[in-house]
Amino acid sequence: MSGEVIGVWIGAILTLGIFSFLYKDNPFYKFSEALFVGISAGYWFVVTFWQYFVPKFWDNLALAYSELLTKGRVDYHWIYLVGGFFGVLMLLRLVPKIGWLSRWSLAFIVGTTAGLQFTRYLESNGIKQVVGTISPLLVSGNMNATIGNIIIVVGTFCGLIYFFFSKEHKGAFGGAARVGVWFLMITFGALFGYTVMSRMSLLIGRMDYLFGIWLSLY
Amino acid sequence: MRREVPLVLTAIVGITMIIAHFIPPLNILKNLFEDWFFIIAAFAIYLGILNLILINGDKIYKKQKGWPFGVVVILGFLVITVIGIFFSGGKSFQDPGTPFYYIYMNLYYPLSATMFALLAFFVASASYRAFRARNVEATMLLGAAFILMLGRVPIGYWISTWLGHTLANAADWIMDFPQLAGQRAIMIGIALGVVSSALRVILGLERAYSAGE
């Protein structure tokens, strides 16, 4: 039996193990679930090791060390030790007495994320969407575009009114908020539809694996 | 020391990241902070994994209920980690033909894809209970989801052909106009929320992350 065939058998047995939960919780499912947890942890360990830890930390330090050995000078790459220092502080969370030091690393993560997302969201989610919404309401000779643009402007405006909680949703303001809810419901319906379809497509893929690749029924 | 250092650190890093966006020479500092961020993030993932191993190790040591599954968790972790780090060609560990790729294709992918495929059954049963056209809002949600799903699958295409392509067109129209309007309102709302939250964190008004032992 070739390695490929053994792989297909392992994959099929584990697929059935997960699907067995549809009957009820059982040891076969629990085994597959535990294996999934362990393998996921290992997968992310290896990915972060080769894609972040080695290129961002190890390679830079190796470069600094070789500069020190060959040219005898202290290279700026040593500054990456600071990142490693904060990383080690993060692990100190497991040591109760000095666990508070991990907050320094957390503060760095929070600060970087806040600073990065501030400009990123303001630009892509804020300004670009507002610019996209400011379009002519009347497009001469094109009724579809005219109706479409009116729907987009009214829908976006009313949706934003719904998210404005500093004023009570009453009267004309409340009416606009209600129209906003209708647009939001259509959006949630569309998102739900796509989520169901993506799950169904995964299910079809697993069935195709079991009946087509494993059992070779077609 | 315990409270002040995190607040000062957050403010310095956050303000630098924002200023660097407007003053390009400061991008050197921004890139350095981003590299440090990835190093710390890698350690944060290791912390989580270490915690998982400790919890399962404790479960095995104390012979708690279901301890054999703890052994499976640790063995699964060790096997893929050792193979991925020592026996899969270093940085090209994800290339086809490596032992890591073999484990990914025959263990990790089937397990994760089936786990998410399982949700299809629960989504179906949940929608059966939740999707009732009780009022205008629920009817609009139901209608949009129904038209969109039917307009994107072969059976919907056959019905559409019979009806003169109206169903597929209706799905496209929903996506291009009313859905887009709602999506934009949500995106602009998120942008305003993120900007105000980021400012509160950088200015030290939001300190939840630095609280606790």
CSV table of C-alpha atoms in Angstrom, one decimal:
chain,number,residue,atom,x,y,z
A,1,MET,CA,0.0,0.0,0.0
A,2,SER,CA,1.5,3.3,-1.0
A,3,GLY,CA,1.9,6.3,1.2
A,4,GLU,CA,-0.8,8.1,-0.7
A,5,VAL,CA,-3.4,5.3,-0.2
A,6,ILE,CA,-2.6,5.1,3.5
A,7,GLY,CA,-3.0,8.9,3.7
A,8,VAL,CA,-6.5,8.7,2.1
A,9,TRP,CA,-7.5,5.9,4.5
A,10,ILE,CA,-6.3,8.0,7.5
A,11,GLY,CA,-8.2,11.1,6.2
A,12,ALA,CA,-11.4,9.1,5.5
A,13,ILE,CA,-11.4,7.4,9.0
A,14,LEU,CA,-10.8,10.8,10.7
A,15,THR,CA,-13.6,12.4,8.5
A,16,LEU,CA,-16.0,9.6,9.6
A,17,GLY,CA,-14.8,10.1,13.2
A,18,ILE,CA,-15.9,13.8,13.1
A,19,PHE,CA,-19.2,13.0,11.3
A,20,SER,CA,-20.0,10.3,14.0
A,21,PHE,CA,-20.9,13.2,16.3
A,22,LEU,CA,-24.1,13.6,14.2
A,23,TYR,CA,-25.2,10.3,15.8
A,24,LYS,CA,-24.1,11.3,19.4
A,25,ASP,CA,-21.0,12.2,21.4
A,26,ASN,CA,-18.8,9.1,21.3
A,27,PRO,CA,-15.1,8.0,21.9
A,28,PHE,CA,-14.4,7.8,18.2
A,29,TYR,CA,-15.4,11.5,17.8
A,30,LYS,CA,-13.5,12.5,21.0
A,31,PHE,CA,-10.4,10.8,19.6
A,32,SER,CA,-10.6,12.7,16.3
A,33,GLU,CA,-11.4,16.0,18.2
A,34,ALA,CA,-8.4,15.6,20.5
A,35,LEU,CA,-6.2,14.8,17.5
A,36,PHE,CA,-7.5,17.9,15.7
A,37,VAL,CA,-6.6,20.0,18.8
A,38,GLY,CA,-3.1,18.6,19.1
A,39,ILE,CA,-2.3,18.8,15.4
A,40,SER,CA,-3.8,22.4,15.1
A,41,ALA,CA,-1.5,23.5,18.0
A,42,GLY,CA,1.5,21.8,16.4
A,43,TYR,CA,0.6,23.2,13.0
A,44,TRP,CA,0.5,26.8,14.3
A,45,PHE,CA,3.7,26.2,16.3
A,46,VAL,CA,5.6,25.2,13.2
A,47,VAL,CA,4.1,27.9,11.0
A,48,THR,CA,4.9,30.7,13.5
A,49,PHE,CA,8.4,29.2,14.0
A,50,TRP,CA,9.4,29.2,10.3
A,51,GLN,CA,7.4,32.3,9.2
A,52,TYR,CA,7.9,34.7,12.2
A,53,PHE,CA,10.4,33.5,14.8
A,54,VAL,CA,13.2,32.4,12.4
A,55,PRO,CA,13.1,35.2,9.8
A,56,LYS,CA,12.2,38.1,12.2
A,57,PHE,CA,14.3,37.0,15.2
A,58,TRP,CA,16.8,34.2,14.6
A,59,ASP,CA,18.0,35.3,11.2
A,60,ASN,CA,18.6,38.9,12.4
A,61,LEU,CA,20.5,37.8,15.4
A,62,ALA,CA,22.6,35.4,13.3
A,63,LEU,CA,23.4,38.3,11.0
A,64,ALA,CA,24.4,40.5,13.9
A,65,TYR,CA,26.6,37.7,15.3
A,66,SER,CA,28.3,37.1,12.0
A,67,GLU,CA,29.0,40.9,11.7
A,68,LEU,CA,30.5,40.8,15.2
A,69,LEU,CA,32.7,37.8,14.3
A,70,THR,CA,33.9,38.9,10.9
A,71,LYS,CA,34.1,42.7,11.2
A,72,GLY,CA,34.3,43.1,15.0
A,73,ARG,CA,31.6,45.7,15.1
A,74,VAL,CA,28.2,45.8,16.8
A,75,ASP,CA,25.5,45.7,14.1
A,76,TYR,CA,22.1,47.4,14.5
A,77,HIS,CA,20.4,43.9,14.1
A,78,TRP,CA,21.1,43.3,17.8
A,79,ILE,CA,18.1,45.6,18.4
A,80,TYR,CA,15.9,42.5,17.6
A,81,LEU,CA,16.9,41.2,21.0
A,82,VAL,CA,14.3,43.7,22.4
A,83,GLY,CA,11.5,41.9,20.5
A,84,GLY,CA,12.8,38.6,21.9
A,85,PHE,CA,13.0,40.1,25.4
A,86,PHE,CA,9.3,41.1,25.2
A,87,GLY,CA,8.5,37.7,23.8
A,88,VAL,CA,10.1,36.0,26.9
A,89,LEU,CA,8.2,38.4,29.1
A,90,MET,CA,5.0,37.1,27.5
A,91,LEU,CA,5.9,33.5,28.6
A,92,LEU,CA,6.4,34.7,32.2
A,93,ARG,CA,2.6,34.7,32.5
A,94,LEU,CA,3.0,31.1,33.5
A,95,VAL,CA,5.1,32.1,36.5
A,96,PRO,CA,2.5,33.5,39.1
A,97,LYS,CA,5.0,35.7,41.1
A,98,ILE,CA,6.3,37.7,38.1
A,99,GLY,CA,3.4,37.1,35.8
A,100,TRP,CA,2.6,40.8,35.8
A,101,LEU,CA,5.6,41.4,33.6
A,102,SER,CA,3.7,39.9,30.7
A,103,ARG,CA,1.6,43.0,30.7
A,104,TRP,CA,4.5,44.9,29.2
A,105,SER,CA,4.5,42.6,26.1
A,106,LEU,CA,0.7,42.8,26.0
A,107,ALA,CA,1.0,46.6,26.1
A,108,PHE,CA,3.3,46.6,23.2
A,109,ILE,CA,0.9,44.3,21.2
A,110,VAL,CA,-2.1,46.5,22.1
A,111,GLY,CA,-0.2,49.8,21.2
A,112,THR,CA,1.0,48.4,17.9
A,113,THR,CA,-2.5,47.1,17.0
A,114,ALA,CA,-4.2,50.3,18.0
A,115,GLY,CA,-1.8,52.5,16.0
A,116,LEU,CA,-1.9,50.3,12.9
A,117,GLN,CA,-5.7,49.9,12.9
A,118,PHE,CA,-6.3,53.6,13.6
A,119,THR,CA,-5.0,54.6,10.1
A,120,ARG,CA,-5.9,51.4,8.4
A,121,TYR,CA,-9.6,51.4,9.3
A,122,LEU,CA,-10.0,55.1,8.9
A,123,GLU,CA,-8.7,54.9,5.4
A,124,SER,CA,-10.2,51.6,4.1
A,125,ASN,CA,-13.4,51.2,6.1
A,126,GLY,CA,-14.1,54.9,6.7
A,127,ILE,CA,-13.0,57.4,4.1
A,128,LYS,CA,-13.0,55.0,1.1
A,129,GLN,CA,-16.6,53.9,1.9
A,130,VAL,CA,-17.8,57.4,2.4
A,131,VAL,CA,-16.2,58.5,-0.9
A,132,GLY,CA,-17.8,55.4,-2.6
A,133,THR,CA,-21.2,56.5,-1.3
A,134,ILE,CA,-21.0,60.1,-2.5
A,135,SER,CA,-22.2,59.5,-6.0
A,136,PRO,CA,-24.7,61.4,-8.3
A,137,LEU,CA,-28.3,60.5,-7.5
A,138,LEU,CA,-29.5,61.2,-11.0
A,139,VAL,CA,-27.6,59.5,-13.9
A,140,SER,CA,-29.1,60.8,-17.1
A,141,GLY,CA,-30.3,58.1,-19.5
A,142,ASN,CA,-29.7,55.3,-17.0
A,143,MET,CA,-32.6,54.5,-14.8
A,144,ASN,CA,-31.0,51.4,-13.2
A,145,ALA,CA,-27.9,53.4,-12.1
A,146,THR,CA,-30.2,56.2,-10.8
A,147,ILE,CA,-32.3,53.8,-8.6
A,148,GLY,CA,-29.2,51.9,-7.5
A,149,ASN,CA,-27.4,55.1,-6.4
A,150,ILE,CA,-30.4,56.3,-4.5
A,151,ILE,CA,-30.7,53.0,-2.7
A,152,ILE,CA,-27.0,53.0,-1.8
A,153,VAL,CA,-27.1,56.6,-0.5
A,154,VAL,CA,-30.4,56.2,1.4
A,155,GLY,CA,-29.4,52.7,2.8
A,156,THR,CA,-26.0,53.8,4.0
A,157,PHE,CA,-27.3,57.0,5.6
A,158,CYS,CA,-30.2,55.3,7.3
A,159,GLY,CA,-28.0,52.4,8.4
A,160,LEU,CA,-25.6,54.9,10.1
A,161,ILE,CA,-28.6,56.6,11.7
A,162,TYR,CA,-29.6,53.3,13.3
A,163,PHE,CA,-26.0,53.1,14.8
A,164,PHE,CA,-26.4,56.5,16.3
A,165,PHE,CA,-27.5,55.9,19.9
A,166,SER,CA,-27.0,59.4,21.4
A,167,LYS,CA,-30.5,60.4,20.3
A,168,GLU,CA,-33.7,58.5,21.0
A,169,HIS,CA,-35.1,56.7,17.9
A,170,LYS,CA,-38.4,58.6,17.6
A,171,GLY,CA,-40.2,60.5,14.9
A,172,ALA,CA,-38.5,61.1,11.6
A,173,PHE,CA,-35.2,60.0,13.1
A,174,GLY,CA,-36.8,56.8,14.3
A,175,GLY,CA,-38.3,56.2,10.9
A,176,ALA,CA,-35.0,56.6,9.2
A,177,ALA,CA,-33.4,54.2,11.7
A,178,ARG,CA,-36.2,51.7,10.9
A,179,VAL,CA,-35.4,51.9,7.2
A,180,GLY,CA,-31.7,51.4,8.2
A,181,VAL,CA,-32.7,48.2,10.0
A,182,TRP,CA,-34.3,46.9,6.8
A,183,PHE,CA,-31.1,47.4,4.9
A,184,LEU,CA,-29.1,45.8,7.7
A,185,MET,CA,-31.4,42.8,7.7
A,186,ILE,CA,-30.9,42.4,3.9
A,187,THR,CA,-27.1,42.5,4.5
A,188,PHE,CA,-27.3,40.0,7.3
A,189,GLY,CA,-29.5,37.7,5.2
A,190,ALA,CA,-26.9,37.9,2.4
A,191,LEU,CA,-24.1,37.1,4.8
A,192,PHE,CA,-26.1,34.3,6.3
A,193,GLY,CA,-26.7,32.9,2.8
A,194,TYR,CA,-23.0,33.0,2.0
A,195,THR,CA,-22.1,31.3,5.3
A,196,VAL,CA,-24.6,28.5,4.7
A,197,MET,CA,-23.3,28.1,1.1
A,198,SER,CA,-19.6,27.9,2.3
A,199,ARG,CA,-20.5,25.3,4.9
A,200,MET,CA,-22.5,23.3,2.3
A,201,SER,CA,-19.6,23.5,-0.1
A,202,LEU,CA,-17.2,22.1,2.6
A,203,LEU,CA,-19.8,19.3,3.2
A,204,ILE,CA,-19.9,18.5,-0.5
A,205,GLY,CA,-16.1,18.5,-0.6
A,206,ARG,CA,-16.0,15.9,2.3
A,207,MET,CA,-18.6,13.7,0.6
A,208,ASP,CA,-16.7,13.9,-2.6
A,209,TYR,CA,-13.6,12.8,-0.7
A,210,LEU,CA,-15.4,9.9,0.9
A,211,PHE,CA,-17.3,8.6,-2.1
A,212,GLY,CA,-15.0,9.7,-4.9
A,213,ILE,CA,-11.5,9.5,-3.6
A,214,TRP,CA,-11.7,7.0,-0.8
A,215,LEU,CA,-14.4,4.5,-2.1
A,216,SER,CA,-13.8,5.4,-5.8
A,217,LEU,CA,-17.5,5.1,-6.5
A,218,TYR,CA,-17.3,7.5,-9.5
B,1,MET,CA,5.9,50.2,37.7
B,2,ARG,CA,3.2,47.6,37.2
B,3,ARG,CA,0.6,50.1,35.9
B,4,GLU,CA,2.7,53.0,34.5
B,5,VAL,CA,5.1,51.0,32.2
B,6,PRO,CA,2.3,49.4,30.2
B,7,LEU,CA,0.4,52.7,29.7
B,8,VAL,CA,3.6,54.6,28.6
B,9,LEU,CA,4.6,51.7,26.3
B,10,THR,CA,1.2,51.6,24.7
B,11,ALA,CA,1.2,55.4,24.2
B,12,ILE,CA,4.7,55.6,22.7
B,13,VAL,CA,4.2,52.6,20.3
B,14,GLY,CA,0.6,53.6,19.3
B,15,ILE,CA,1.5,57.3,18.6
B,16,THR,CA,4.7,56.3,16.7
B,17,MET,CA,2.6,53.9,14.4
B,18,ILE,CA,0.1,56.7,13.7
B,19,ILE,CA,2.7,59.5,13.1
B,20,ALA,CA,4.8,57.1,10.8
B,21,HIS,CA,1.8,57.0,8.5
B,22,PHE,CA,2.1,60.7,7.9
B,23,ILE,CA,5.9,61.1,8.1
B,24,PRO,CA,7.5,58.5,5.8
B,25,PRO,CA,11.0,58.6,7.3
B,26,LEU,CA,9.6,57.3,10.5
B,27,ASN,CA,8.6,54.1,8.6
B,28,ILE,CA,12.0,52.6,9.8
B,29,LEU,CA,10.7,52.7,13.3
B,30,LYS,CA,7.2,51.5,12.2
B,31,ASN,CA,8.7,48.5,10.4
B,32,LEU,CA,10.9,47.7,13.4
B,33,PHE,CA,7.9,47.8,15.8
B,34,GLU,CA,6.0,45.5,13.3
B,35,ASP,CA,8.8,43.0,13.4
B,36,TRP,CA,8.9,43.0,17.2
B,37,PHE,CA,5.1,42.7,17.1
B,38,PHE,CA,5.4,39.4,15.0
B,39,ILE,CA,8.1,38.1,17.4
B,40,ILE,CA,5.9,38.8,20.4
B,41,ALA,CA,2.9,37.3,18.6
B,42,ALA,CA,4.8,34.1,17.9
B,43,PHE,CA,5.7,33.9,21.7
B,44,ALA,CA,2.0,34.6,22.5
B,45,ILE,CA,1.0,31.6,20.4
B,46,TYR,CA,3.7,29.5,22.2
B,47,LEU,CA,2.3,30.6,25.5
B,48,GLY,CA,-1.1,29.3,24.4
B,49,ILE,CA,0.3,26.0,23.2
B,50,LEU,CA,2.4,25.6,26.4
B,51,ASN,CA,-0.8,26.2,28.4
B,52,LEU,CA,-2.6,23.6,26.4
B,53,ILE,CA,0.2,21.1,27.0
B,54,LEU,CA,0.3,21.9,30.8
B,55,ILE,CA,-3.5,21.5,31.1
B,56,ASN,CA,-3.5,18.1,29.3
B,57,GLY,CA,-0.3,17.0,31.2
B,58,ASP,CA,-2.0,17.8,34.5
B,59,LYS,CA,-5.1,15.8,33.3
B,60,ILE,CA,-3.0,12.8,32.5
B,61,TYR,CA,-1.0,13.0,35.7
B,62,LYS,CA,-4.1,13.2,37.9
B,63,LYS,CA,-5.8,10.5,35.8
B,64,GLN,CA,-8.9,12.7,35.4
B,65,LYS,CA,-11.9,11.7,33.3
B,66,GLY,CA,-11.0,11.4,29.6
B,67,TRP,CA,-7.2,11.5,30.3
B,68,PRO,CA,-6.4,9.2,27.3
B,69,PHE,CA,-7.6,12.0,25.0
B,70,GLY,CA,-5.1,14.3,26.7
B,71,VAL,CA,-2.4,11.8,25.5
B,72,VAL,CA,-3.8,12.1,22.0
B,73,VAL,CA,-3.6,15.9,22.1
B,74,ILE,CA,0.1,15.8,23.3
B,75,LEU,CA,1.1,13.1,20.9
B,76,GLY,CA,-0.6,14.8,17.9
B,77,PHE,CA,1.2,18.1,18.9
B,78,LEU,CA,4.6,16.4,19.3
B,79,VAL,CA,4.5,14.4,16.0
B,80,ILE,CA,3.6,17.4,13.7
B,81,THR,CA,6.0,19.8,15.6
B,82,VAL,CA,9.0,17.5,15.5
B,83,ILE,CA,8.4,16.6,11.8
B,84,GLY,CA,7.7,20.2,10.8
B,85,ILE,CA,10.8,21.6,12.5
B,86,PHE,CA,13.4,18.9,12.0
B,87,PHE,CA,12.4,16.8,9.0
B,88,SER,CA,10.6,19.0,6.5
B,89,GLY,CA,13.3,21.0,4.9
B,90,GLY,CA,13.4,24.1,7.1
B,91,LYS,CA,11.6,27.2,5.6
B,92,SER,CA,10.2,25.2,2.7
B,93,PHE,CA,8.3,23.0,5.2
B,94,GLN,CA,4.9,23.6,3.4
B,95,ASP,CA,6.2,22.4,-0.1
B,96,PRO,CA,4.4,19.4,-1.6
B,97,GLY,CA,6.4,16.2,-0.9
B,98,THR,CA,7.6,17.1,2.6
B,99,PRO,CA,6.4,15.0,5.6
B,100,PHE,CA,4.7,18.1,7.0
B,101,TYR,CA,2.7,18.5,3.8
B,102,TYR,CA,1.7,14.9,4.0
B,103,ILE,CA,0.4,15.4,7.6
B,104,TYR,CA,-1.3,18.6,6.6
B,105,MET,CA,-3.1,17.0,3.6
B,106,ASN,CA,-4.1,13.7,5.3
B,107,LEU,CA,-4.7,14.7,8.9
B,108,TYR,CA,-5.1,18.4,9.5
B,109,TYR,CA,-7.1,19.3,6.4
B,110,PRO,CA,-9.6,16.4,6.6
B,111,LEU,CA,-10.2,17.1,10.3
B,112,SER,CA,-10.6,20.9,10.0
B,113,ALA,CA,-12.7,20.7,6.8
B,114,THR,CA,-15.0,18.1,8.4
B,115,MET,CA,-15.3,20.1,11.6
B,116,PHE,CA,-16.5,23.1,9.7
B,117,ALA,CA,-18.7,21.0,7.3
B,118,LEU,CA,-20.4,19.6,10.5
B,119,LEU,CA,-21.7,23.1,11.1
B,120,ALA,CA,-23.8,22.8,7.9
B,121,PHE,CA,-26.1,20.4,9.8
B,122,PHE,CA,-26.4,22.7,12.8
B,123,VAL,CA,-26.9,25.8,10.6
B,124,ALA,CA,-29.7,23.9,8.8
B,125,SER,CA,-31.4,22.9,12.1
B,126,ALA,CA,-30.9,26.4,13.7
B,127,SER,CA,-32.3,28.2,10.6
B,128,TYR,CA,-35.4,25.9,10.7
B,129,ARG,CA,-36.1,27.2,14.2
B,130,ALA,CA,-35.0,30.8,13.8
B,131,PHE,CA,-36.2,31.6,10.3
B,132,ARG,CA,-39.9,32.4,10.7
B,133,ALA,CA,-41.3,35.4,8.9
B,134,ARG,CA,-42.8,36.9,12.1
B,135,ASN,CA,-42.3,40.6,11.1
B,136,VAL,CA,-41.0,42.8,8.3
B,137,GLU,CA,-37.3,42.6,9.4
B,138,ALA,CA,-37.3,38.8,9.7
B,139,THR,CA,-39.1,38.5,6.3
B,140,MET,CA,-36.4,40.7,4.7
B,141,LEU,CA,-33.6,38.7,6.2
B,142,LEU,CA,-35.2,35.4,5.1
B,143,GLY,CA,-36.0,36.7,1.6
B,144,ALA,CA,-32.5,38.0,1.0
B,145,ALA,CA,-30.9,34.8,2.2
B,146,PHE,CA,-33.4,32.6,0.1
B,147,ILE,CA,-33.0,34.6,-3.1
B,148,LEU,CA,-29.2,34.7,-2.8
B,149,MET,CA,-28.7,31.0,-2.0
B,150,LEU,CA,-31.1,29.9,-4.8
B,151,GLY,CA,-29.6,32.4,-7.3
B,152,ARG,CA,-26.1,31.0,-6.8
B,153,VAL,CA,-26.7,27.3,-7.2
B,154,PRO,CA,-27.5,25.1,-10.3
B,155,ILE,CA,-31.1,24.4,-9.3
B,156,GLY,CA,-31.6,28.2,-9.0
B,157,TYR,CA,-30.1,28.6,-12.5
B,158,TRP,CA,-32.5,26.0,-13.9
B,159,ILE,CA,-35.5,27.8,-12.3
B,160,SER,CA,-34.1,31.1,-13.5
B,161,THR,CA,-33.9,29.9,-17.0
B,162,TRP,CA,-37.5,28.8,-16.8
B,163,LEU,CA,-38.5,32.2,-15.4
B,164,GLY,CA,-36.3,34.2,-17.7
B,165,HIS,CA,-33.1,34.7,-15.6
B,166,THR,CA,-34.9,36.8,-12.9
B,167,LEU,CA,-33.6,34.8,-9.9
B,168,ALA,CA,-29.9,35.1,-10.7
B,169,ASN,CA,-30.5,38.8,-11.6
B,170,ALA,CA,-32.3,39.4,-8.3
B,171,ALA,CA,-29.4,37.9,-6.4
B,172,ASP,CA,-27.0,40.1,-8.2
B,173,TRP,CA,-29.2,43.2,-7.6
B,174,ILE,CA,-29.4,42.4,-3.9
B,175,MET,CA,-25.6,42.1,-3.7
B,176,ASP,CA,-24.9,45.2,-5.7
B,177,PHE,CA,-27.4,47.7,-4.1
B,178,PRO,CA,-29.3,47.0,-0.8
B,179,GLN,CA,-26.6,44.6,0.6
B,180,LEU,CA,-23.8,47.0,-0.4
B,181,ALA,CA,-25.6,49.9,1.4
B,182,GLY,CA,-26.0,47.9,4.6
B,183,GLN,CA,-22.4,46.7,4.4
B,184,ARG,CA,-21.2,50.2,4.0
B,185,ALA,CA,-23.1,51.4,7.0
B,186,ILE,CA,-21.6,48.6,9.0
B,187,MET,CA,-18.1,49.2,7.7
B,188,ILE,CA,-18.2,53.0,8.4
B,189,GLY,CA,-19.6,52.2,11.9
B,190,ILE,CA,-16.8,49.7,12.5
B,191,ALA,CA,-14.2,52.4,11.3
B,192,LEU,CA,-15.6,55.0,13.8
B,193,GLY,CA,-15.6,52.4,16.6
B,194,VAL,CA,-12.1,51.2,15.9
B,195,VAL,CA,-10.7,54.8,15.7
B,196,SER,CA,-12.4,55.9,18.9
B,197,SER,CA,-11.3,52.6,20.7
B,198,ALA,CA,-7.7,53.0,19.4
B,199,LEU,CA,-7.6,56.6,20.7
B,200,ARG,CA,-8.9,55.6,24.1
B,201,VAL,CA,-6.3,52.9,24.4
B,202,ILE,CA,-3.4,55.1,23.2
B,203,LEU,CA,-4.4,57.9,25.5
B,204,GLY,CA,-4.7,55.6,28.5
B,205,LEU,CA,-8.4,56.0,29.0
B,206,GLU,CA,-9.0,52.3,28.3
B,207,ARG,CA,-6.9,50.2,30.7
B,208,ALA,CA,-8.7,46.8,30.8
B,209,TYR,CA,-5.7,45.1,29.2
B,210,SER,CA,-3.3,46.2,32.0
B,211,ALA,CA,-5.6,45.2,34.9
B,212,GLY,CA,-5.6,42.0,36.9
B,213,GLU,CA,-2.7,39.9,38.3
